[in-house]
Coordinates of C-alpha atoms and ligand atoms in Angstrom, one line a residue:
M1061 CA -41.2 36.7 -35.9
N1062 CA -42.1 33.7 -33.8
M1063 CA -44.7 33.1 -31.1
N1064 CA -42.2 31.8 -28.6
D1065 CA -40.4 35.1 -28.5
I1066 CA -43.6 37.1 -28.3
I1067 CA -44.9 35.0 -25.3
F1068 CA -41.5 35.4 -23.6
K1069 CA -41.5 39.1 -24.2
K1070 CA -44.9 39.5 -22.6
R1071 CA -44.1 37.1 -19.8
Q1072 CA -41.2 39.4 -18.8
G1073 CA -43.6 42.3 -18.7
N1074 CA -42.4 44.1 -21.9
V1075 CA -44.6 46.0 -24.3
L1076 CA -45.5 44.3 -27.6
T1077 CA -45.2 46.1 -30.9
R1078 CA -48.1 46.6 -33.3
K1079 CA -46.4 44.2 -35.7
E1080 CA -46.1 41.5 -33.0
I1081 CA -49.8 41.9 -32.0
E1082 CA -50.9 41.7 -35.6
F1083 CA -48.7 38.6 -36.2
F1084 CA -50.4 36.9 -33.3
I1085 CA -54.0 37.9 -34.2
S1086 CA -53.6 37.1 -37.9
G1087 CA -51.8 33.8 -37.3
Y1088 CA -54.3 32.6 -34.6
T1089 CA -57.3 33.5 -36.8
K1090 CA -55.9 31.5 -39.7
G1091 CA -55.1 28.5 -37.5
E1092 CA -51.4 28.9 -37.9
I1093 CA -50.8 29.5 -34.2
P1094 CA -52.0 26.7 -31.9
D1095 CA -54.3 27.1 -28.9
Y1096 CA -51.5 26.2 -26.5
Q1097 CA -49.4 29.2 -27.6
A1098 CA -52.4 31.5 -27.7
S1099 CA -53.4 30.4 -24.2
A1100 CA -49.8 31.0 -22.9
L1101 CA -49.9 34.5 -24.4
L1102 CA -53.3 35.3 -22.9
M1103 CA -52.1 34.2 -19.5
A1104 CA -49.0 36.4 -19.8
I1105 CA -51.2 39.3 -20.8
F1106 CA -53.5 38.5 -17.9
F1107 CA -50.7 38.8 -15.4
Q1108 CA -48.5 41.5 -17.0
K1109 CA -51.3 43.5 -18.5
M1110 CA -51.3 45.6 -21.7
T1111 CA -50.7 49.3 -22.1
D1112 CA -53.5 51.4 -23.6
E1113 CA -51.5 51.5 -26.9
E1114 CA -51.1 47.7 -27.0
T1115 CA -54.9 47.5 -26.3
F1116 CA -55.6 49.8 -29.2
Y1117 CA -53.4 47.7 -31.6
F1118 CA -55.0 44.5 -30.2
T1119 CA -58.5 45.9 -30.9
D1120 CA -57.6 47.1 -34.3
A1121 CA -56.1 43.8 -35.3
M1122 CA -59.2 41.9 -34.1
Q1123 CA -61.5 44.4 -35.8
H1124 CA -59.8 43.7 -39.1
S1125 CA -59.6 39.9 -38.7
G1126 CA -63.1 39.6 -40.2
D1127 CA -65.7 41.6 -42.1
V1128 CA -66.0 45.3 -41.4
I1129 CA -69.5 46.4 -42.1
D1130 CA -70.1 49.5 -44.2
L1131 CA -73.3 51.2 -43.2
S1132 CA -72.6 54.4 -45.2
S1133 CA -75.7 53.7 -47.4
I1134 CA -77.9 54.2 -44.3
K1135 CA -78.8 57.9 -43.9
G1136 CA -78.0 59.7 -40.7
I1137 CA -75.7 59.1 -37.7
K1138 CA -76.0 55.4 -36.7
V1139 CA -75.7 54.9 -33.0
D1140 CA -74.9 51.5 -31.5
K1141 CA -75.4 50.5 -27.9
H1142 CA -73.6 47.7 -26.0
S1143 CA -73.9 46.3 -22.5
T1144 CA -70.9 44.5 -21.0
G1145 CA -73.3 41.8 -19.8
G1146 CA -75.7 41.4 -17.0
V1147 CA -78.8 39.6 -15.6
G1148 CA -82.2 40.7 -16.7
D1149 CA -80.7 43.2 -19.1
K1150 CA -83.4 43.7 -21.7
T1151 CA -82.5 47.4 -22.3
T1152 CA -81.9 47.1 -26.1
L1153 CA -85.5 46.0 -26.6
I1154 CA -86.7 49.2 -25.1
V1155 CA -83.9 51.7 -25.9
A1156 CA -83.6 50.9 -29.6
P1157 CA -87.3 51.6 -30.4
I1158 CA -87.2 54.8 -28.2
V1159 CA -84.2 56.1 -30.1
A1160 CA -85.5 55.1 -33.5
A1161 CA -88.8 56.7 -32.8
C1162 CA -86.8 60.0 -32.2
G1163 CA -85.2 59.7 -35.6
V1164 CA -81.8 58.2 -34.9
P1165 CA -81.2 55.1 -37.0
I1166 CA -80.5 51.8 -35.2
A1167 CA -78.6 49.2 -37.3
K1168 CA -77.6 46.8 -34.6
M1169 CA -76.0 43.4 -34.3
S1170 CA -76.5 41.6 -31.1
G1171 CA -75.4 38.3 -29.5
R1172 CA -76.8 35.3 -27.8
G1173 CA -76.6 34.5 -24.1
L1174 CA -74.0 32.3 -22.5
G1175 CA -73.7 31.1 -18.9
F1176 CA -75.6 33.2 -16.4
T1177 CA -76.0 36.2 -18.8
G1178 CA -78.7 36.5 -21.5
G1179 CA -78.5 37.8 -25.1
T1180 CA -80.8 40.0 -27.1
I1181 CA -81.0 37.7 -30.0
D1182 CA -82.4 34.8 -27.8
K1183 CA -84.9 37.2 -26.3
L1184 CA -86.1 38.4 -29.8
E1185 CA -86.4 34.8 -30.9
S1186 CA -89.0 34.2 -28.2
I1187 CA -91.4 36.3 -30.3
P1188 CA -93.0 33.7 -32.6
G1189 CA -91.9 34.1 -36.2
F1190 CA -89.2 36.8 -35.5
Q1191 CA -86.2 36.5 -37.9
T1192 CA -82.8 37.4 -36.5
S1193 CA -80.8 36.8 -39.6
L1194 CA -81.3 39.1 -42.6
E1195 CA -79.4 39.5 -45.8
P1196 CA -77.2 42.6 -45.6
E1197 CA -79.2 44.4 -48.3
D1198 CA -82.5 43.7 -46.4
F1199 CA -80.9 44.9 -43.2
V1200 CA -79.8 48.2 -44.7
K1201 CA -83.2 48.6 -46.6
Q1202 CA -85.1 48.1 -43.4
V1203 CA -83.1 50.7 -41.4
N1204 CA -83.5 53.2 -44.3
E1205 CA -87.3 52.5 -44.4
I1206 CA -88.3 52.2 -40.7
G1207 CA -85.2 53.4 -38.8
I1208 CA -84.5 50.2 -36.9
S1209 CA -83.2 46.6 -37.4
V1210 CA -81.6 44.2 -34.9
I1211 CA -80.0 41.1 -36.2
G1212 CA -77.6 38.4 -35.0
Q1213 CA -73.9 39.0 -35.3
T1214 CA -72.5 37.2 -38.3
A1215 CA -69.7 34.7 -37.8
H1216 CA -67.5 37.0 -39.9
I1217 CA -67.4 39.9 -37.5
A1218 CA -64.1 40.1 -35.6
A1219 CA -63.3 36.5 -36.4
A1220 CA -60.3 36.5 -34.1
D1221 CA -62.5 37.4 -31.1
K1222 CA -64.8 34.5 -31.7
K1223 CA -61.9 32.1 -31.3
L1224 CA -60.1 34.0 -28.6
Y1225 CA -63.2 34.5 -26.4
A1226 CA -63.9 30.8 -26.5
L1227 CA -60.3 30.2 -25.5
R1228 CA -60.4 32.8 -22.7
D1229 CA -63.5 31.2 -21.4
V1230 CA -61.7 27.9 -20.7
T1231 CA -58.3 29.4 -19.6
A1232 CA -59.6 31.7 -16.9
T1233 CA -58.5 34.8 -18.8
V1234 CA -61.8 36.5 -19.4
D1235 CA -61.7 39.2 -16.7
N1236 CA -58.7 41.3 -17.9
I1237 CA -59.6 44.9 -18.8
S1238 CA -57.6 45.1 -22.0
L1239 CA -58.9 41.8 -23.3
I1240 CA -62.5 42.7 -22.5
T1241 CA -62.0 46.1 -24.1
S1242 CA -60.5 44.7 -27.3
S1243 CA -63.2 41.9 -27.5
I1244 CA -66.1 44.3 -27.2
M1245 CA -64.7 47.3 -29.1
S1246 CA -63.4 45.2 -32.0
K1247 CA -66.9 43.9 -32.6
K1248 CA -68.6 47.3 -32.1
L1249 CA -66.1 49.0 -34.5
A1250 CA -66.5 46.3 -37.1
A1251 CA -70.3 46.6 -36.9
G1252 CA -70.1 50.0 -38.6
S1253 CA -72.1 52.5 -36.6
D1254 CA -70.9 56.0 -36.3
A1255 CA -71.2 56.4 -32.5
I1256 CA -71.4 54.0 -29.6
V1257 CA -73.0 54.1 -26.1
L1258 CA -71.6 51.6 -23.7
D1259 CA -73.5 50.3 -20.6
V1260 CA -70.7 49.2 -18.4
K1261 CA -72.1 47.0 -15.7
C1262 CA -70.6 47.1 -12.2
G1263 CA -71.3 44.9 -9.2
K1264 CA -71.6 41.2 -8.2
G1265 CA -73.4 40.2 -11.4
A1266 CA -70.8 41.9 -13.7
F1267 CA -67.3 41.2 -14.9
M1268 CA -66.3 44.4 -13.0
E1269 CA -67.2 44.2 -9.3
S1270 CA -65.7 47.5 -8.1
I1271 CA -66.6 50.9 -9.3
E1272 CA -62.8 51.6 -9.9
S1273 CA -62.4 48.6 -12.3
A1274 CA -65.7 49.5 -14.1
E1275 CA -64.5 53.1 -14.5
H1276 CA -61.2 51.9 -15.8
L1277 CA -62.9 49.6 -18.3
G1278 CA -65.3 52.4 -19.4
Q1279 CA -62.5 54.9 -19.8
L1280 CA -60.4 52.5 -21.9
M1281 CA -63.3 51.6 -24.1
V1282 CA -64.2 55.3 -24.6
S1283 CA -60.6 56.2 -25.5
I1284 CA -60.3 53.2 -28.0
G1285 CA -63.6 54.3 -29.6
K1286 CA -62.4 57.9 -29.9
A1287 CA -59.1 56.8 -31.3
A1288 CA -61.0 54.9 -34.0
G1289 CA -62.9 58.1 -34.8
K1290 CA -66.2 57.2 -33.2
K1291 CA -68.1 59.3 -30.6
T1292 CA -68.2 57.0 -27.6
I1293 CA -69.9 57.4 -24.3
A1294 CA -69.8 55.0 -21.3
V1295 CA -72.5 54.8 -18.6
I1296 CA -71.5 52.9 -15.5
T1297 CA -74.6 51.1 -14.1
D1298 CA -75.3 48.9 -11.1
M1299 CA -75.4 45.1 -11.6
N1300 CA -75.6 43.9 -8.0
Q1301 CA -79.2 42.8 -8.5
P1302 CA -81.1 41.8 -11.6
L1303 CA -82.3 44.7 -13.8
G1304 CA -86.1 45.0 -13.6
N1305 CA -87.9 41.9 -12.4
A1306 CA -87.8 39.4 -15.3
V1307 CA -84.9 37.1 -16.1
G1308 CA -85.4 34.7 -19.0
N1309 CA -86.2 35.3 -22.6
S1310 CA -90.0 35.6 -23.1
L1311 CA -90.4 36.9 -19.6
E1312 CA -87.9 39.7 -20.4
V1313 CA -89.6 40.5 -23.7
Q1314 CA -92.9 40.8 -21.8
E1315 CA -91.3 43.2 -19.4
A1316 CA -89.8 45.2 -22.3
I1317 CA -93.3 45.5 -23.8
D1318 CA -94.8 46.5 -20.4
T1319 CA -92.1 49.2 -20.1
L1320 CA -92.7 50.5 -23.6
K1321 CA -96.4 50.8 -22.7
G1322 CA -95.5 52.7 -19.5
N1323 CA -96.2 49.9 -17.1
G1324 CA -92.7 48.5 -16.5
P1325 CA -90.5 48.5 -13.4
K1326 CA -89.2 52.0 -12.7
D1327 CA -85.5 51.0 -12.5
I1328 CA -85.5 49.6 -16.0
E1329 CA -87.5 52.5 -17.4
E1330 CA -85.1 55.1 -15.9
L1331 CA -82.0 53.3 -17.1
C1332 CA -83.5 53.0 -20.6
L1333 CA -84.4 56.7 -20.7
R1334 CA -80.9 57.7 -19.6
L1335 CA -79.2 55.4 -22.2
A1336 CA -81.6 56.7 -24.9
S1337 CA -80.7 60.3 -23.9
Y1338 CA -77.0 59.6 -24.5
M1339 CA -77.7 57.8 -27.8
L1340 CA -79.7 60.9 -28.9
L1341 CA -76.8 63.1 -27.9
A1342 CA -74.3 60.8 -29.7
G1343 CA -76.6 60.9 -32.8
E1344 CA -76.6 64.7 -32.7
K1345 CA -80.4 64.9 -32.3
V1346 CA -80.0 67.1 -29.2
A1347 CA -77.3 69.3 -27.8
T1348 CA -77.4 68.0 -24.2
S1349 CA -78.2 64.7 -22.6
D1350 CA -81.0 66.5 -20.6
Q1351 CA -82.7 67.5 -23.9
G1352 CA -82.2 63.9 -25.0
Y1353 CA -83.9 62.7 -21.8
E1354 CA -86.9 64.9 -22.5
M1355 CA -87.1 63.7 -26.1
A1356 CA -86.9 60.1 -24.9
V1357 CA -89.7 60.6 -22.3
K1358 CA -91.9 62.1 -25.0
A1359 CA -91.4 59.1 -27.3
L1360 CA -92.2 56.7 -24.5
N1361 CA -95.2 58.6 -23.1
S1362 CA -96.8 59.3 -26.5
G1363 CA -96.8 55.6 -27.4
E1364 CA -94.5 56.3 -30.4
A1365 CA -91.7 54.0 -29.0
Y1366 CA -94.2 51.1 -28.6
K1367 CA -95.5 51.8 -32.1
K1368 CA -91.9 51.6 -33.4
F1369 CA -91.3 48.4 -31.6
I1370 CA -94.4 46.8 -33.2
E1371 CA -93.4 48.0 -36.6
F1372 CA -89.9 46.5 -36.1
V1373 CA -91.2 43.2 -34.8
K1374 CA -93.7 42.9 -37.8
R1375 CA -91.1 43.8 -40.3
Q1376 CA -88.8 41.1 -39.1
G1377 CA -91.5 38.5 -39.3
G1378 CA -92.8 38.5 -35.7
E1379 CA -96.4 37.7 -35.1
V1380 CA -98.5 40.6 -33.9
S1381 CA -102.3 40.4 -33.6
E1382 CA -103.9 42.9 -35.9
G1383 CA -106.5 44.6 -33.7
K1384 CA -104.8 45.3 -30.4
K1385 CA -101.2 45.0 -31.6
E1386 CA -100.4 42.4 -29.0
I1387 CA -97.6 39.7 -29.1
Q1388 CA -98.4 36.2 -27.9
L1389 CA -95.2 35.0 -26.2
P1390 CA -94.6 31.3 -25.3
K1391 CA -95.7 30.5 -21.7
A1392 CA -94.1 27.8 -19.4
S1393 CA -96.3 24.9 -18.2
Y1394 CA -95.2 25.2 -14.6
E1395 CA -94.6 27.9 -12.1
R1396 CA -93.5 27.7 -8.5
K1397 CA -93.2 30.4 -5.9
L1398 CA -90.1 31.1 -3.8
I1399 CA -91.3 31.9 -0.3
A1400 CA -89.4 33.9 2.3
K1401 CA -88.6 31.8 5.3
E1402 CA -87.2 34.8 7.3
E1403 CA -88.0 38.4 7.8
G1404 CA -86.0 41.6 7.4
Y1405 CA -84.6 44.1 4.9
L1406 CA -83.2 42.6 1.7
F1407 CA -79.5 43.2 1.9
E1408 CA -78.7 41.3 -1.3
V1409 CA -80.5 39.9 -4.3
E1410 CA -77.4 38.6 -6.0
A1411 CA -77.7 39.0 -9.8
K1412 CA -75.2 36.2 -10.7
Q1413 CA -77.0 33.7 -8.4
I1414 CA -80.4 34.6 -10.0
G1415 CA -78.8 34.3 -13.4
M1416 CA -77.5 30.9 -12.6
A1417 CA -80.9 29.8 -11.2
S1418 CA -82.5 31.0 -14.4
Q1419 CA -80.0 29.0 -16.4
H1420 CA -81.2 25.9 -14.4
T1421 CA -84.8 26.5 -15.5
G1422 CA -83.5 25.9 -19.1
A1423 CA -83.5 29.6 -20.0
G1424 CA -79.7 29.8 -20.4
R1425 CA -77.0 27.8 -22.0
E1426 CA -73.9 26.2 -20.5
T1427 CA -72.1 25.8 -23.9
K1428 CA -72.7 27.7 -27.1
E1429 CA -74.2 24.6 -28.7
D1430 CA -77.0 24.1 -26.0
S1431 CA -80.6 24.8 -27.0
I1432 CA -82.7 26.9 -24.6
D1433 CA -86.2 27.0 -23.3
L1434 CA -87.6 30.4 -24.4
S1435 CA -90.5 30.4 -21.9
A1436 CA -88.5 29.5 -18.8
G1437 CA -87.0 31.9 -16.3
I1438 CA -87.6 33.8 -13.1
L1439 CA -89.6 36.8 -12.0
V1440 CA -88.0 38.5 -9.0
H1441 CA -90.5 40.3 -6.9
K1442 CA -88.3 42.0 -4.3
K1443 CA -85.4 44.4 -4.6
I1444 CA -82.5 45.3 -2.3
G1445 CA -83.7 47.5 0.5
D1446 CA -87.3 46.1 0.5
Y1447 CA -88.7 44.9 3.7
V1448 CA -89.8 41.2 3.5
K1449 CA -92.1 39.4 5.9
K1450 CA -92.0 35.6 6.4
G1451 CA -94.3 34.0 3.8
D1452 CA -93.8 36.8 1.2
C1453 CA -93.2 35.7 -2.3
L1454 CA -89.6 36.5 -3.2
A1455 CA -89.7 35.2 -6.8
T1456 CA -91.7 33.0 -9.2
V1457 CA -89.8 30.3 -11.1
Y1458 CA -91.2 29.3 -14.6
G1459 CA -90.3 26.2 -16.6
N1460 CA -91.4 23.1 -18.4
V1461 CA -89.4 20.5 -16.5
E1462 CA -90.3 20.0 -12.8
E1463 CA -86.8 18.8 -11.8
K1464 CA -85.3 21.9 -13.5
I1465 CA -87.6 24.2 -11.5
E1466 CA -86.7 22.4 -8.3
K1467 CA -83.0 23.0 -9.0
A1468 CA -83.6 26.6 -9.9
L1469 CA -85.6 27.2 -6.6
F1470 CA -82.7 25.6 -4.7
E1471 CA -80.2 28.0 -6.4
A1472 CA -82.5 31.1 -6.3
I1473 CA -83.0 31.2 -2.6
K1474 CA -79.2 31.6 -2.1
A1475 CA -79.4 35.0 -3.9
F1476 CA -81.4 36.6 -1.1
S1477 CA -79.8 37.8 2.2
F1478 CA -81.5 39.7 4.9
C1479 CA -80.5 42.2 7.6
K1480 CA -82.2 43.8 10.5
E1481 CA -81.5 47.5 9.8
P1482 CA -83.0 49.4 6.9
I1483 CA -80.5 49.8 4.0
E1484 CA -80.3 52.4 1.3
K1485 CA -81.6 51.5 -2.2
L1486 CA -78.7 51.3 -4.7
P1487 CA -78.4 54.1 -7.3
L1488 CA -78.7 52.5 -10.8
I1489 CA -76.5 55.0 -12.7
K1490 CA -73.1 55.5 -11.1
K1491 CA -71.1 57.5 -13.5
I1492 CA -71.0 58.9 -17.1
I1493 CA -67.7 58.9 -19.1
E1494 CA -67.8 61.0 -22.2
Ligands
URA2632 N1 -68.3 40.6 -23.7 C1 -67.5 40.4 -24.8 O1 -68.0 40.4 -25.9 N2 -66.2 40.1 -24.6 C2 -65.7 40.0 -23.3 O2 -64.5 39.8 -23.2 C3 -66.5 40.2 -22.2 C4 -67.9 40.5 -22.4

């Protein structure tokens, strides 16, 4: 077999065999296939697409290109959750303790942020003392003892994806449904949980802008998960505007804490309860998602979910004050308000634009190697459909470097557009694919 023939075959729009896909993934992971040939194949896949069967083989080959975690020593049905990436998405910090408080074990590996999207591991690291890397035995022990652990994904999970994702990022081949599916599902399948709930983001701040493409992605991921023997559910959710109000690491952790205490923004609370309901269903704690929703509401309202969060944070080394069980998060030195210069109904609060503005404050990275400012970010005070008067505060920008704040303000204002007529609020949950 040789790479030239494989590239030619895909370029002509033909279907690759399992053996050809395995040859590519294994050769590229080992460094035997150079980046220029891998790039050519990615571009051919981008234009000619892959069938569902090819996508399954691609996923399977990537899943087995690194470690496959065995979580069988953890009791119960382990349920993982994954978001395809968005702005202000702190749902894991809320959903995981709700679900764990209901008795479904969470043994989760999460990633870091890149570009305009954030990552759970960066958010958790804004809690002073919090350890995101644990030895495998400690990870398993913690889940068996307290029902929850979230750690950073090791370098050895889906090794091929690590290399390929970086290559896709610089060859304009990220937004292909088969490549996104195999990238996400190879990591989820290798991470060892028994069931997976996928939050597929749809809108201007997501890879998938249209509902049709988000549905296609959701359906493909669900069928790949099922073919691998895992119960998989996809929830298509809106990502036209940021989720909740906070964008930026410690700001998002604070919002997650507020939500767990019952004082968070209603959109994020509702999404978390719905995601939790499907995780409880996948974990076989309940027979229907409505029962799951009821159980999740009880865990939230009783304070059990917040208690579980505090237990989880303390167990992973995070500092929690003894008496009131509070967490002191880092605070930025400067804040500036973004004031509305016009009046009207908010027609857009573009998630991607807010994500980029937040990146300018120092909260996000441009390359994987960049360090980030955990206290920086943006609080957005208005949502699509709100009526805004001249002089109202649209957002507050936080940071530690004044020039960065200036740049962020300049970018953030572009996210807001106004119209004269009232417009409907966007539904947050668009579709469930089971
Ligand atoms: N997230 C991933 O992990 N991979 C993709 O290709 C897109 C989003």
